[in-house]
Tab-separated table of C-alpha atoms in Angstrom:
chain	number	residue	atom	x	y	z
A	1476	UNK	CA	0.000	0.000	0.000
A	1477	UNK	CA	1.674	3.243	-0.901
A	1478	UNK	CA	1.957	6.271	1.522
A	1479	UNK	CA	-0.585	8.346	0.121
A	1480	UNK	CA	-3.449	5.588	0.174
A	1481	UNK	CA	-1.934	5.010	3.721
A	1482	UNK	CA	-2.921	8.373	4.129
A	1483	UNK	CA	-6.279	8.944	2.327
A	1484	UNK	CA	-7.361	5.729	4.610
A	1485	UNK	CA	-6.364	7.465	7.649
A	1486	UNK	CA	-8.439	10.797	6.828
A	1487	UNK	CA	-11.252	8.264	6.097
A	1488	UNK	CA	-11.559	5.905	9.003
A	1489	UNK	CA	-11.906	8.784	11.310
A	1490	UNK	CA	-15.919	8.891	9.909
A	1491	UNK	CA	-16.242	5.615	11.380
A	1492	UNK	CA	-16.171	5.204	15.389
A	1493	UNK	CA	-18.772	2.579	16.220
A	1494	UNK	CA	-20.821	-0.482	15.108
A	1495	UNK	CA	-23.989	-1.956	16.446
A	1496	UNK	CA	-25.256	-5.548	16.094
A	1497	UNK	CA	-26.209	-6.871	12.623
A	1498	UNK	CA	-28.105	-9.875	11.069
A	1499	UNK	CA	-25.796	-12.344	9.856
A	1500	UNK	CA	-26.756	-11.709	5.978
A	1501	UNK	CA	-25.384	-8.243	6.938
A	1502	UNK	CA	-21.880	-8.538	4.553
A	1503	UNK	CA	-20.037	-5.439	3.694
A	1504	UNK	CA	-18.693	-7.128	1.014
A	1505	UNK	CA	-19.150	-10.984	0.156
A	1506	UNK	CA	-18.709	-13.393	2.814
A	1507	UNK	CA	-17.068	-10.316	5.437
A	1508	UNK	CA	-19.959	-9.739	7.574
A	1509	UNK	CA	-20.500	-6.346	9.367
A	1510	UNK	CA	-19.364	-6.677	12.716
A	1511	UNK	CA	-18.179	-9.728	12.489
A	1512	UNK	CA	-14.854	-10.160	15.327
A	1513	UNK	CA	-11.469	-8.898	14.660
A	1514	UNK	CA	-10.137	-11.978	16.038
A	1515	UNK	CA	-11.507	-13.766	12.931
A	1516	UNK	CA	-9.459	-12.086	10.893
A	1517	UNK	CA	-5.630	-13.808	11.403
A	1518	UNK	CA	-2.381	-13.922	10.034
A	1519	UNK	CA	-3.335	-18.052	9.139
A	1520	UNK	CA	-5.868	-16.675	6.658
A	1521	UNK	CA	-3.713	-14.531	5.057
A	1522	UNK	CA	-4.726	-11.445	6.555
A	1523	UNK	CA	-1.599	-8.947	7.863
A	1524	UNK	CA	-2.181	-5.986	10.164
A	1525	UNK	CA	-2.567	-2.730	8.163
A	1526	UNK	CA	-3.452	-0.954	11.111
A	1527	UNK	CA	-0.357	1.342	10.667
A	1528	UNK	CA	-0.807	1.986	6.881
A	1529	UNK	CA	-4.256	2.973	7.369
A	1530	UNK	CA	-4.670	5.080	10.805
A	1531	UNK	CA	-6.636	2.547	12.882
A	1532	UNK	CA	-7.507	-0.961	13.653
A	1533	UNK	CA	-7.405	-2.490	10.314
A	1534	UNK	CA	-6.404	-5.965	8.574
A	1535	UNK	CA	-5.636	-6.321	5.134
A	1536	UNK	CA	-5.489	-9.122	2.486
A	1537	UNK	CA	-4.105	-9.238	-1.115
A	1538	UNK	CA	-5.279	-10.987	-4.163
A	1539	UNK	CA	-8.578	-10.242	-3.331
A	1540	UNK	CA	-10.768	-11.035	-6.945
A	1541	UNK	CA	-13.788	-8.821	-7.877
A	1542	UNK	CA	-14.863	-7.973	-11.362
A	1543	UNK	CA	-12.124	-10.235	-13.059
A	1544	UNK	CA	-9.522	-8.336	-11.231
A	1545	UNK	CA	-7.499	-8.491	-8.252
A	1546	UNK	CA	-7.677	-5.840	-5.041
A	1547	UNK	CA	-6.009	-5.562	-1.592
A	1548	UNK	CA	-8.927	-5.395	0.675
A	1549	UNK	CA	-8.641	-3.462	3.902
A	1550	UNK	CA	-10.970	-4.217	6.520
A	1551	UNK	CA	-11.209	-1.360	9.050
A	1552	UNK	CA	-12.698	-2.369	12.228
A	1553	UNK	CA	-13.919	-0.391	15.537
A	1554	UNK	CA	-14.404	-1.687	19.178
A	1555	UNK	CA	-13.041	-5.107	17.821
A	1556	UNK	CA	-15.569	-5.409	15.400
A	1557	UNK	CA	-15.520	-4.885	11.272
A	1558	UNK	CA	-17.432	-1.988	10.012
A	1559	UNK	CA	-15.916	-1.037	6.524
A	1560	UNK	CA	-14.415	-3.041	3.816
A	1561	UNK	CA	-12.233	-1.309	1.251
A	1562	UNK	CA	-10.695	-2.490	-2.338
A	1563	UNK	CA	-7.801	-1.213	-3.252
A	1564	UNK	CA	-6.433	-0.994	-7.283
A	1565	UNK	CA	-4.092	1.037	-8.905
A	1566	UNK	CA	-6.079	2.934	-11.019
A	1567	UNK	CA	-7.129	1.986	-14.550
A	1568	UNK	CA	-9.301	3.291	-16.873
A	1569	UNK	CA	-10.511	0.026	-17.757
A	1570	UNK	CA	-11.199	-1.359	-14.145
A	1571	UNK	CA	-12.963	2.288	-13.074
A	1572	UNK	CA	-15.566	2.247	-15.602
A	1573	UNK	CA	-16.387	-1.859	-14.791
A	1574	UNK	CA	-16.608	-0.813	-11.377
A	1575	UNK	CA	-19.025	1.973	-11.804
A	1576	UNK	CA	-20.749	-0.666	-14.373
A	1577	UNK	CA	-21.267	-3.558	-11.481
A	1578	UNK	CA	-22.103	-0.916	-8.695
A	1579	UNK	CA	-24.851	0.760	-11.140
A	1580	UNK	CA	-26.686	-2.587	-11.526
A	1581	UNK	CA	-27.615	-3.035	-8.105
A	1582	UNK	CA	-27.108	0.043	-6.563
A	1583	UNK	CA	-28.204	4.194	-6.933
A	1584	UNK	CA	-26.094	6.484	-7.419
A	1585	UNK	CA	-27.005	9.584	-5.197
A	1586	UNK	CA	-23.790	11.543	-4.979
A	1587	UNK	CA	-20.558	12.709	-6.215
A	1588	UNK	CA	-18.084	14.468	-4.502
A	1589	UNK	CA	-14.381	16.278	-4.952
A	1590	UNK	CA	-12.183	17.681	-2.676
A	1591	UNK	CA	-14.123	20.539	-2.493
A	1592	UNK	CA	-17.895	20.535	-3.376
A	1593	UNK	CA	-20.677	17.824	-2.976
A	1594	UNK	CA	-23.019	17.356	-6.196
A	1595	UNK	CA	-26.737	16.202	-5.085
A	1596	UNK	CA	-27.288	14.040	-8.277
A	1597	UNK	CA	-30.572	13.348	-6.870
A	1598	UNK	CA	-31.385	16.852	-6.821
A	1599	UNK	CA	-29.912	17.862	-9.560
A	1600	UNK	CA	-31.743	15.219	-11.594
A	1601	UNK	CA	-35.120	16.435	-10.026
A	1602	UNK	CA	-34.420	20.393	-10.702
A	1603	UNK	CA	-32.710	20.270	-14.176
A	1604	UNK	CA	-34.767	21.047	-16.898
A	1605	UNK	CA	-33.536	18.449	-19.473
A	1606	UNK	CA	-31.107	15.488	-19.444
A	1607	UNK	CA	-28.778	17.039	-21.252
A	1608	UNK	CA	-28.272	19.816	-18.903
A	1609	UNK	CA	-28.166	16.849	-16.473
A	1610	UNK	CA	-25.325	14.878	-18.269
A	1611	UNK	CA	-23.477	18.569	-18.976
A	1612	UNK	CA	-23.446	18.893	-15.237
A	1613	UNK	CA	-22.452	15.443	-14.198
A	1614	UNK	CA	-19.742	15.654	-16.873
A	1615	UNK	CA	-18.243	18.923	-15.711
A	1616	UNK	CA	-17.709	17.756	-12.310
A	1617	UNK	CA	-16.583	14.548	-13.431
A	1618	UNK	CA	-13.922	16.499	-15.370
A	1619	UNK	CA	-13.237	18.402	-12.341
A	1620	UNK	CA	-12.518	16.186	-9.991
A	1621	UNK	CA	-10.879	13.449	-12.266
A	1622	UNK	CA	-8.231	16.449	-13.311
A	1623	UNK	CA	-7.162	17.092	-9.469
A	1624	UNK	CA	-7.454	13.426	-8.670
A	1625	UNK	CA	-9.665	13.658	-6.302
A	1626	UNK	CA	-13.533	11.932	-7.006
A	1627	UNK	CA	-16.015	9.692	-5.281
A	1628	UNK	CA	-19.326	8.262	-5.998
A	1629	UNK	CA	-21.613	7.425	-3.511
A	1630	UNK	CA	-24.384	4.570	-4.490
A	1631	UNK	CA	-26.931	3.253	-2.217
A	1632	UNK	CA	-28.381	-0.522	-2.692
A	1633	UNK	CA	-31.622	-1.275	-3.919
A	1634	UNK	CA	-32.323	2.999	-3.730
A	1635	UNK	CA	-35.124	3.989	-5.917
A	1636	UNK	CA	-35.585	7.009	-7.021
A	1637	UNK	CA	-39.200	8.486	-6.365
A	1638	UNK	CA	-41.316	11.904	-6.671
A	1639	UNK	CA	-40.989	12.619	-3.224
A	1640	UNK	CA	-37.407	11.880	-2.676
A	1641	UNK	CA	-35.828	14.422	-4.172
A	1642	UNK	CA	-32.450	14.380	-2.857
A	1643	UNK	CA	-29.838	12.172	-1.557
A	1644	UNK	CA	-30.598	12.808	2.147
A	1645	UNK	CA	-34.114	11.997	1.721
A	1646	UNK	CA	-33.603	8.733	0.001
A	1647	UNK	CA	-31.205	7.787	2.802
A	1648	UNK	CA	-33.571	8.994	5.333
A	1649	UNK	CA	-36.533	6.680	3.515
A	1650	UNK	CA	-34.075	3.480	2.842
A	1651	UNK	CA	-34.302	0.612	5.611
A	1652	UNK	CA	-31.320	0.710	8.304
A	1653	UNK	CA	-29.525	-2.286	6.881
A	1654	UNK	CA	-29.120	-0.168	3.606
A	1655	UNK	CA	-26.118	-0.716	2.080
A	1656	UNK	CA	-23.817	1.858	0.543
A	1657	UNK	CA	-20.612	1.905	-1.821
A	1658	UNK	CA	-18.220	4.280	-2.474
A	1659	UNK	CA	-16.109	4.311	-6.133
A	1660	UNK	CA	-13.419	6.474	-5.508
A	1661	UNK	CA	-10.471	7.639	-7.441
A	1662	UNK	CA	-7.417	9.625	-5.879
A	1663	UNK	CA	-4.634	10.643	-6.532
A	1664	UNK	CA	-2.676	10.563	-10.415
A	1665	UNK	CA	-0.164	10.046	-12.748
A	1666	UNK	CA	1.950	6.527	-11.344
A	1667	UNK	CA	0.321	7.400	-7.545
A	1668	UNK	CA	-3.236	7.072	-8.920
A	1669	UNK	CA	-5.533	4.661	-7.292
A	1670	UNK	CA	-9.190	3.273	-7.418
A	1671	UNK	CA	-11.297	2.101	-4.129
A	1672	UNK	CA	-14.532	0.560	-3.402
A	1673	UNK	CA	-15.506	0.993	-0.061
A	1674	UNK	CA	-18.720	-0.459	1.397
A	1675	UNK	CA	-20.318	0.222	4.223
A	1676	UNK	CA	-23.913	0.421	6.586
A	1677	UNK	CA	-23.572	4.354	6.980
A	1678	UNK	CA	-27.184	4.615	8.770
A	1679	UNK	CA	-26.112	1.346	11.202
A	1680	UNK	CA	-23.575	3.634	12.313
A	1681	UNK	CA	-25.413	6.759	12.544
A	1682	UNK	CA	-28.052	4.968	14.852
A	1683	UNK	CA	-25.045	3.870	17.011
A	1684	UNK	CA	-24.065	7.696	17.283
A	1685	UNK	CA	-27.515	8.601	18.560
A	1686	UNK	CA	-27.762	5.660	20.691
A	1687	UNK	CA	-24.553	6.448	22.294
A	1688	UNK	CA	-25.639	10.375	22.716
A	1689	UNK	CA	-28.736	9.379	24.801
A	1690	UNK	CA	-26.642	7.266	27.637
A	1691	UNK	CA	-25.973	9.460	30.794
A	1692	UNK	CA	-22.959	11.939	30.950
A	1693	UNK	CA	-20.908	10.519	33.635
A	1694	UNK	CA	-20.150	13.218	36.156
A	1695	UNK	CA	-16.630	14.649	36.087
């Protein structure tokens, strides 16, 4: 893993600092089941501690196969327990658009993001007045963010897209706890460029938040 993924991960995991129970079927990715132990994850499987590469509890595997090609997959875990799965490609032109290909069949797409700015595609899509204005729009950011190597899609699973849901928030807000969502995202360029898939349960984790802000303040 090269420094700067080392560091993009470390920026990243930061969003992530809890995990409630799941149901079984609950897999981030395959067979790796949210919250599933830590301790399942050993060095007789393959797996090597990452933990330093990526700035926090994390285990990491290579030759990892999805979509006919081959990914390190980082599994970033919190209070013991596996909450993220990320896989890691150098970054190919090829490989990016079958990845946005395979996520698109089962999943939404909702948003897109560079370092700087966060497109609603939901509401963009809803306040547009033609598709071609829509596809100028999602092009130019695109563009954008592609030239400072720095661009992430954000899909949710079995999303759809409806009259009254007219943004990304709202069709988060409507989609059942267990939702699943996946991040394509490309950083970086030239030699240093990279491609990621990370999936995760972001409203599992947001109900863990709240959960956590109702308990008593301890007295101090």
């Amino acid at each position: 893993m090269s420094h700067k993924m080392a560091l993009f991960f470390a920026a990243t995991v930061a969003f992530f600092v809890g995990a409630q129970n799941a149901l079984a079927e609950d897999n981030l990715f395959k067979g790796y089941a949210y919250h599933s132990p830590l301790e399942s994850y050993s060095v007789a499987k393959g797996y090597y501690d990452c933990s330093a590469e990526v700035g926090g509890t994390a285990r990491c595997i290579d030759e990892v196969d999805f979509i006919g090609s081959k990914f390190t997959a980082a599994l970033i875990f919190s209070g013991g327990k596996l909450i993220m799965v990320s896989l890691i490609s150098a970054f190919d032109q090829e490989l990016y658009a079958k990845s946005y290909t395979t996520l698109s069949k089962t999943f939404t797409i909702v948003s897109m993001m560079d370092d700087k700015t966060l497109l609603d595609v939901i509401d963009l899509a809803a306040t547009v007045k033609s598709k071609d204005e829509y596809r100028s729009k999602v092009s130019n950011f695109e563009n954008v963010g592609l030239g400072a190597g720095n661009l992430t899609y954000t899909f949710l699973e079995g999303a759809e897209v409806k009259a009254n849901l007219r943004n990304a928030a709202s069709m988060l807000a409507a989609a059942p706890d267990n939702v699943r969502s996946a991040d394509l995202m490309l950083t970086g360029q030239g030699a240093d460029a990279a491609l990621l898939i990370r999936f995760n349960y972001p409203k599992l984790e947001a109900n863990k938040i709240r959960e956590a802000l109702k308990e008593p303040v301890e007295a101090f």
